[in-house]
Short mmCIF file of C-alpha atoms in Angstrom, two decimals:
data_model
loop_
_atom_site.label_atom_id
_atom_site.label_comp_id
_atom_site.label_asym_id
_atom_site.label_seq_id
_atom_site.Cartn_x
_atom_site.Cartn_y
_atom_site.Cartn_z
CA MET X 9 82.53 207.28 125.10
CA PRO X 10 86.17 206.13 125.36
CA GLY X 11 89.16 208.10 123.69
CA LEU X 12 90.94 207.23 120.34
CA ARG X 13 94.27 206.78 122.36
CA THR X 14 92.35 204.09 124.82
CA VAL X 15 90.62 202.45 121.81
CA VAL X 16 94.25 202.19 120.51
CA ALA X 17 95.82 201.08 123.32
CA LEU X 18 93.12 198.24 123.92
CA ALA X 19 93.41 197.02 120.39
CA GLY X 20 96.72 196.93 121.07
CA ALA X 21 96.86 194.84 123.64
CA ALA X 22 94.28 192.19 122.46
CA LEU X 23 97.15 191.95 119.16
CA LEU X 24 99.52 191.66 121.94
CA ALA X 25 97.36 188.46 123.47
CA ARG X 26 96.58 186.67 120.56
CA ARG X 27 100.16 186.62 119.39
CA ALA X 28 101.44 185.23 122.76
CA LEU X 29 98.56 182.74 122.62
CA ARG X 30 99.33 181.70 119.44
CA ARG X 31 103.19 181.32 120.99
CA ARG X 32 102.00 178.94 123.21
CA ILE X 33 100.20 176.82 120.97
CA GLN X 34 102.84 176.57 119.08
CA ALA X 35 105.63 175.62 121.68
CA SER X 36 102.93 172.91 123.33
CA PRO X 37 103.89 169.16 122.33
CA LEU X 38 100.74 168.66 120.90
CA TRP X 39 100.99 171.25 118.17
CA PRO X 40 100.10 170.99 115.39
CA MET X 41 97.22 168.55 116.49
CA PRO X 42 97.52 164.88 115.60
CA ALA X 43 94.95 163.97 112.82
CA LEU X 44 92.08 161.78 114.09
CA ASP X 45 90.36 158.78 111.97
CA PRO X 46 87.19 159.56 111.30
CA PRO X 47 84.51 157.86 113.86
CA THR X 48 83.17 154.41 112.58
CA SER X 49 81.71 152.95 115.51
CA GLY X 50 79.34 154.16 118.39
CA ARG X 51 75.87 155.61 118.55
CA PRO X 52 74.38 156.53 115.26
CA ARG X 53 75.63 160.54 114.84
CA SER X 54 73.65 161.38 111.52
CA ARG X 55 70.26 162.75 111.92
CA ALA X 56 67.15 160.98 110.68
CA LEU X 57 65.46 162.19 107.74
CA ARG X 58 62.30 161.54 106.32
CA LEU X 59 62.11 160.44 102.53
CA LEU X 60 59.97 159.44 99.56
CA LEU X 61 60.12 156.21 97.89
CA THR X 62 59.28 157.03 94.43
CA ALA X 63 60.74 153.57 93.11
CA HIS X 64 60.23 149.94 93.90
CA ASP X 65 60.94 147.88 91.42
CA THR X 66 62.28 143.85 90.66
CA VAL X 67 65.63 144.06 89.52
CA ALA X 68 66.73 140.27 89.76
CA ASP X 69 65.33 137.35 91.11
CA GLY X 70 64.56 137.98 94.69
CA VAL X 71 65.97 141.25 94.56
CA VAL X 72 64.53 144.67 94.54
CA ARG X 73 65.78 148.39 94.05
CA LEU X 74 64.44 151.03 96.32
CA ARG X 75 64.98 154.96 95.05
CA LEU X 76 64.02 157.26 98.25
CA GLU X 77 63.73 160.86 97.18
CA GLY X 78 64.37 163.91 98.97
CA ARG X 79 66.21 167.10 99.08
CA GLU X 80 70.15 168.41 99.37
CA LEU X 81 70.73 165.07 101.00
CA PRO X 82 73.91 164.18 102.60
CA ARG X 83 76.75 163.33 99.92
CA TRP X 84 78.01 159.84 100.53
CA GLU X 85 81.30 158.08 98.53
CA PRO X 86 81.78 154.49 97.30
CA GLY X 87 81.25 152.00 100.00
CA ALA X 88 78.72 153.78 101.98
CA HIS X 89 75.44 152.19 103.45
CA LEU X 90 72.00 153.45 105.10
CA ASP X 91 69.91 152.85 108.24
CA LEU X 92 66.51 152.15 107.05
CA VAL X 93 63.78 151.93 109.48
CA LEU X 94 61.20 150.21 108.27
CA PRO X 95 57.24 151.06 109.00
CA SER X 96 57.02 147.90 111.69
CA GLY X 97 60.19 149.99 113.60
CA LEU X 98 62.92 147.11 112.35
CA VAL X 99 65.95 148.80 111.72
CA ARG X 100 68.05 147.55 108.31
CA GLN X 101 71.14 148.15 106.90
CA TYR X 102 71.60 148.39 102.89
CA SER X 103 74.63 149.25 100.94
CA LEU X 104 73.88 152.58 98.40
CA CYS X 105 74.40 151.46 94.90
CA GLY X 106 73.33 154.61 93.10
CA ASP X 107 75.19 157.72 91.86
CA PRO X 108 77.62 159.98 94.83
CA GLU X 109 76.88 162.74 93.14
CA ASP X 110 72.65 162.81 93.15
CA THR X 111 71.66 164.92 95.98
CA SER X 112 68.50 164.46 95.35
CA SER X 113 68.12 160.33 95.64
CA TYR X 114 69.45 156.88 97.41
CA THR X 115 69.17 153.88 95.62
CA VAL X 116 69.65 150.79 97.85
CA ALA X 117 68.74 147.07 96.69
CA THR X 118 67.92 144.01 99.23
CA ARG X 119 67.24 140.34 98.58
CA LEU X 120 64.47 138.20 100.18
CA VAL X 121 65.80 136.21 102.59
CA PRO X 122 62.45 133.66 103.23
CA ASP X 123 64.29 132.37 106.62
CA GLY X 124 65.62 135.34 107.86
CA ARG X 125 64.42 138.32 110.41
CA GLY X 126 61.55 139.49 108.97
CA GLY X 127 63.33 142.45 107.62
CA SER X 128 63.91 141.92 103.81
CA ARG X 129 60.22 140.26 103.79
CA GLU X 130 58.81 143.54 105.33
CA VAL X 131 60.80 145.34 102.33
CA HIS X 132 59.38 143.18 99.10
CA GLU X 133 55.81 142.70 100.43
CA GLN X 134 54.74 145.77 102.69
CA VAL X 135 56.54 148.68 101.83
CA THR X 136 55.27 150.41 98.35
CA GLU X 137 55.67 153.14 96.07
CA GLY X 138 54.49 156.30 97.78
CA MET X 139 55.07 155.66 101.93
CA GLU X 140 57.37 157.94 103.38
CA LEU X 141 60.23 155.98 105.32
CA GLU X 142 63.11 157.23 107.58
CA VAL X 143 66.61 156.77 106.75
CA ARG X 144 69.98 157.91 109.18
CA GLY X 145 73.34 157.97 107.33
CA PRO X 146 75.17 157.73 105.13
CA ARG X 147 78.05 155.78 106.91
CA ASN X 148 81.06 154.16 105.29
CA ARG X 149 83.10 151.29 106.92
CA PHE X 150 83.86 150.04 103.48
CA PRO X 151 85.77 152.82 101.67
CA LEU X 152 87.08 152.44 98.41
CA VAL X 153 91.09 153.39 99.04
CA GLU X 154 93.78 153.94 96.69
CA ALA X 155 95.90 151.28 95.19
CA PRO X 156 97.87 150.50 92.46
CA SER X 157 95.47 147.48 91.17
CA TYR X 158 92.14 146.26 92.52
CA VAL X 159 90.57 142.57 92.58
CA PHE X 160 86.56 142.78 93.67
CA VAL X 161 84.73 139.93 94.67
CA ALA X 162 81.27 139.82 95.37
CA GLY X 163 78.65 137.10 95.70
CA GLY X 164 75.07 137.99 94.46
CA ILE X 165 73.36 140.85 96.67
CA GLY X 166 77.36 141.81 97.62
CA ILE X 167 77.63 143.64 94.44
CA THR X 168 76.01 146.83 95.66
CA PRO X 169 78.58 148.80 97.56
CA ILE X 170 80.90 147.40 94.65
CA LEU X 171 79.28 148.74 91.85
CA PRO X 172 79.86 152.33 92.56
CA MET X 173 83.28 151.79 93.29
CA LEU X 174 83.65 150.19 89.50
CA ARG X 175 82.10 153.29 88.35
CA ALA X 176 84.76 155.41 90.82
CA LEU X 177 87.82 153.66 89.58
CA PRO X 178 89.75 156.26 87.70
CA GLU X 179 90.54 155.85 83.89
CA GLY X 180 93.58 153.34 83.24
CA ALA X 181 93.49 151.40 86.79
CA GLU X 182 94.29 148.02 86.67
CA TRP X 183 91.51 146.01 88.15
CA ARG X 184 89.27 143.04 87.95
CA LEU X 185 86.29 141.42 89.19
CA LEU X 186 84.51 138.25 89.93
CA TYR X 187 80.72 137.86 90.23
CA GLY X 188 79.35 134.85 91.62
CA GLY X 189 75.87 134.11 91.87
CA ARG X 190 73.19 130.78 91.85
CA THR X 191 71.91 131.60 88.43
CA ARG X 192 72.50 134.64 86.00
CA ALA X 193 69.02 135.87 86.77
CA SER X 194 69.49 135.78 90.28
CA MET X 195 72.53 138.63 90.00
CA PRO X 196 71.49 141.83 90.57
CA PHE X 197 72.66 144.75 88.00
CA LEU X 198 74.57 142.48 86.01
CA GLU X 199 73.89 143.62 82.39
CA GLU X 200 75.65 147.15 83.82
CA VAL X 201 78.53 145.20 85.50
CA GLU X 202 79.03 143.56 82.02
CA LYS X 203 79.03 146.82 80.21
CA LEU X 204 81.17 148.45 83.23
CA ALA X 205 84.25 145.71 83.51
CA GLY X 206 83.92 144.08 79.85
CA ASP X 207 86.80 141.21 79.81
CA ARG X 208 87.85 142.25 83.36
CA LEU X 209 84.46 139.86 84.57
CA THR X 210 84.42 136.93 85.33
CA VAL X 211 81.20 135.30 86.07
CA ALA X 212 81.07 132.10 88.31
CA ALA X 213 78.40 130.35 89.59
CA GLU X 214 78.08 129.73 93.41
CA ASP X 215 78.31 126.37 95.04
CA GLU X 216 75.83 125.57 97.86
CA ASP X 217 77.58 127.71 100.60
CA GLY X 218 77.88 130.69 98.30
CA ARG X 219 81.47 129.56 97.27
CA PRO X 220 82.25 130.44 93.45
CA ASP X 221 85.03 129.02 91.91
CA LEU X 222 88.23 131.26 92.87
CA HIS X 223 91.00 129.59 91.12
CA GLY X 224 93.42 132.09 89.30
CA LEU X 225 91.66 134.79 90.77
CA PHE X 226 95.01 136.25 92.33
CA ALA X 227 97.28 134.56 89.63
CA ASP X 228 98.46 138.07 88.88
CA ALA X 229 97.68 140.20 91.50
CA ALA X 230 100.82 142.84 91.99
CA GLU X 231 102.16 143.73 95.39
CA SER X 232 99.98 145.56 97.36
CA THR X 233 97.12 144.90 95.37
CA ALA X 234 93.59 145.98 97.34
CA VAL X 235 90.99 142.78 97.42
CA TYR X 236 87.47 144.06 98.13
CA CYS X 237 84.88 141.36 98.71
CA CYS X 238 81.41 141.04 99.69
CA GLY X 239 79.17 138.57 100.22
CA PRO X 240 78.34 135.54 102.26
CA GLU X 241 80.34 133.62 104.79
CA GLY X 242 82.05 130.94 102.58
CA LEU X 243 82.79 133.27 100.14
CA THR X 244 84.54 135.56 102.55
CA ALA X 245 86.10 132.73 104.23
CA ALA X 246 87.26 131.40 100.71
CA VAL X 247 88.76 135.02 100.01
CA GLU X 248 90.76 135.11 103.45
CA GLU X 249 92.11 131.84 102.73
CA ARG X 250 93.99 132.37 99.15
CA LEU X 251 94.74 135.99 99.96
CA PRO X 252 98.11 136.80 98.38
CA GLU X 253 100.95 138.11 100.61
CA GLY X 254 101.43 141.68 100.60
CA ALA X 255 98.05 142.21 99.28
CA THR X 256 95.13 144.10 101.66
CA LEU X 257 91.34 142.66 102.34
CA HIS X 258 88.44 144.67 102.83
CA LEU X 259 85.46 142.52 103.81
CA GLU X 260 81.63 143.51 104.34
CA ARG X 261 79.88 140.58 105.16
CA PHE X 262 76.57 139.67 105.16
CA ALA X 263 76.19 138.45 108.69
CA PRO X 264 78.53 138.57 112.07
CA ARG X 265 81.85 136.63 111.71
CA THR X 266 81.64 133.31 112.94
CA SER X 267 84.29 132.50 115.95
CA SER X 268 86.34 129.48 116.72
CA TYR X 269 85.34 129.93 120.60
CA GLY X 270 81.87 128.86 119.57
CA ASP X 271 78.73 129.41 121.25
CA ARG X 272 79.20 128.17 124.79
CA GLU X 273 76.78 129.18 127.79
CA PHE X 274 78.73 131.74 129.93
CA GLU X 275 77.45 134.55 132.90
CA VAL X 276 76.62 138.47 132.56
CA GLU X 277 77.13 140.87 135.67
CA LEU X 278 75.11 143.91 135.11
CA HIS X 279 77.46 145.86 138.14
CA ARG X 280 74.86 148.92 138.40
CA SER X 281 71.90 146.96 138.31
CA GLY X 282 73.44 144.48 140.79
CA ARG X 283 72.00 141.41 139.00
CA THR X 284 73.86 138.47 136.97
CA LEU X 285 72.23 136.76 133.97
CA THR X 286 72.71 133.29 132.17
CA VAL X 287 73.69 133.99 128.38
CA PRO X 288 72.65 130.17 127.00
CA SER X 289 74.24 128.89 123.88
CA ASP X 290 71.74 129.67 121.59
CA SER X 291 71.08 133.20 122.16
CA THR X 292 72.87 136.84 122.71
CA VAL X 293 73.97 138.96 125.47
CA LEU X 294 71.37 141.67 124.02
CA ALA X 295 68.43 139.03 124.54
CA ALA X 296 69.73 138.40 128.13
CA VAL X 297 70.04 142.08 129.23
CA ARG X 298 66.79 143.10 127.45
CA ALA X 299 64.83 140.14 129.68
CA GLU X 300 66.08 142.72 132.63
CA LEU X 301 66.57 145.77 131.05
CA PRO X 302 63.95 146.07 128.42
CA ASP X 303 64.68 149.99 127.73
CA THR X 304 68.22 148.66 126.81
CA ALA X 305 68.68 150.37 123.11
CA TYR X 306 69.42 148.12 119.96
CA SER X 307 69.09 148.35 116.34
CA CYS X 308 69.99 146.12 113.74
CA GLU X 309 70.89 143.00 115.72
CA GLN X 310 73.93 141.90 113.28
CA GLY X 311 76.93 144.11 115.00
CA PHE X 312 76.87 147.18 112.13
CA CYS X 313 75.47 150.18 113.39
CA GLY X 314 77.12 149.99 117.21
CA THR X 315 73.53 150.84 119.04
CA CYS X 316 74.18 148.46 121.39
CA GLN X 317 77.78 149.20 122.52
CA GLN X 318 78.45 148.60 126.05
CA PRO X 319 81.30 149.41 128.39
CA VAL X 320 83.29 145.84 129.88
CA LEU X 321 84.65 146.03 132.91
CA GLU X 322 85.72 142.47 133.69
CA GLY X 323 86.26 139.30 131.56
CA GLU X 324 87.40 138.38 128.37
CA VAL X 325 85.43 139.30 125.23
CA ASP X 326 84.82 137.21 122.00
CA HIS X 327 84.70 140.13 119.20
CA ARG X 328 82.16 139.03 116.45
CA ASP X 329 81.56 142.45 114.59
CA GLU X 330 83.43 144.56 111.88
CA LEU X 331 82.72 147.59 113.65
CA LEU X 332 84.67 148.76 116.65
CA THR X 333 88.39 150.04 116.32
CA ASP X 334 91.04 148.04 118.47
CA ALA X 335 91.30 150.42 120.87
CA GLU X 336 87.18 150.30 121.81
CA ARG X 337 87.67 146.72 121.88
CA THR X 338 89.73 146.85 124.90
CA ASP X 339 86.98 147.78 127.10
CA SER X 340 83.68 147.88 125.17
CA MET X 341 81.37 145.25 123.31
CA LEU X 342 78.55 145.24 120.69
CA ILE X 343 75.99 142.93 123.22
CA CYS X 344 74.10 141.92 120.07
CA VAL X 345 76.68 139.68 118.49
CA SER X 346 79.66 139.32 120.78
CA ARG X 347 79.92 136.86 123.26
CA ALA X 348 82.71 136.00 125.78
CA ARG X 349 85.77 133.98 126.01
CA SER X 350 85.78 134.03 129.51
CA ASP X 351 83.65 132.23 131.94
CA ARG X 352 82.22 135.12 132.95
CA LEU X 353 81.41 139.00 131.85
CA VAL X 354 81.04 142.19 133.48
CA LEU X 355 79.12 145.41 132.09
CA ASP X 356 78.58 148.50 133.01
CA MET X 357 75.05 148.47 133.11
#
């Protein structure tokens, strides 16, 4: 057994070593370590949860609300969404519209899209109370930032991520909301929105392109106003066109952005597989790749989740997602929505 002097000597040596290491770290050009932005893309990083569906109720024409209950659920902030895994295996993303402080349940809502890809119809017609559903998340790519003033623009079901933001605004905050819909009966949570917003709310009828009348919306917008918009392509495009100088725009779209490059045919070489594919103008890179490599991972097919992100070795990409960072776009793409600006892409697959 070591003597007292040996123990003291060892402890002293350990203390000196720690001090020396601390001095070396502090002298390093990387000290202190730079703050890194939280990741907002890539494959889902959160574990899947199995939650009990305890409520499935209609909150507007063609809109149902789901309440999913569990225990000690991960917290979330306004603007966050869940990946909902449906019984068929389809995965869809829905904005959380309940109370962020409630760690016993998540609430989402979805509108029925009769000519959509099947997810909303399954939620409306086949998902029932008492089922257990798998969810992933929450994740947030539409966070509420601090700003001197706010303008919120929601189209129909686009109110879901904005509603928790309105509840979270500090007392005395300067803000206004334009809420568009085809009819009052089709606008979910309208009564609650009217109570929250009072005379700061403008309810506007949408045209066939989903555009409400935006006249005067930014008339009194101050410098550095934060503009939050969630809705169909027609609405987001109209807001982008009218955005005042100095304002910052935060968008959440219902579908991938359109592109001025169009949907022309191009080739994709799969470098590791040694195959060259043709992507038709009316199809996607993901569909072409899965015809050759059926085990290729994918999920939302809308450019929202990041599951299908693939490295790009050559070629110019027409990025149509809202997820990847500028750094990620230099050498990767989401093959479910993005296409080629060049005649050919080479993927590391």
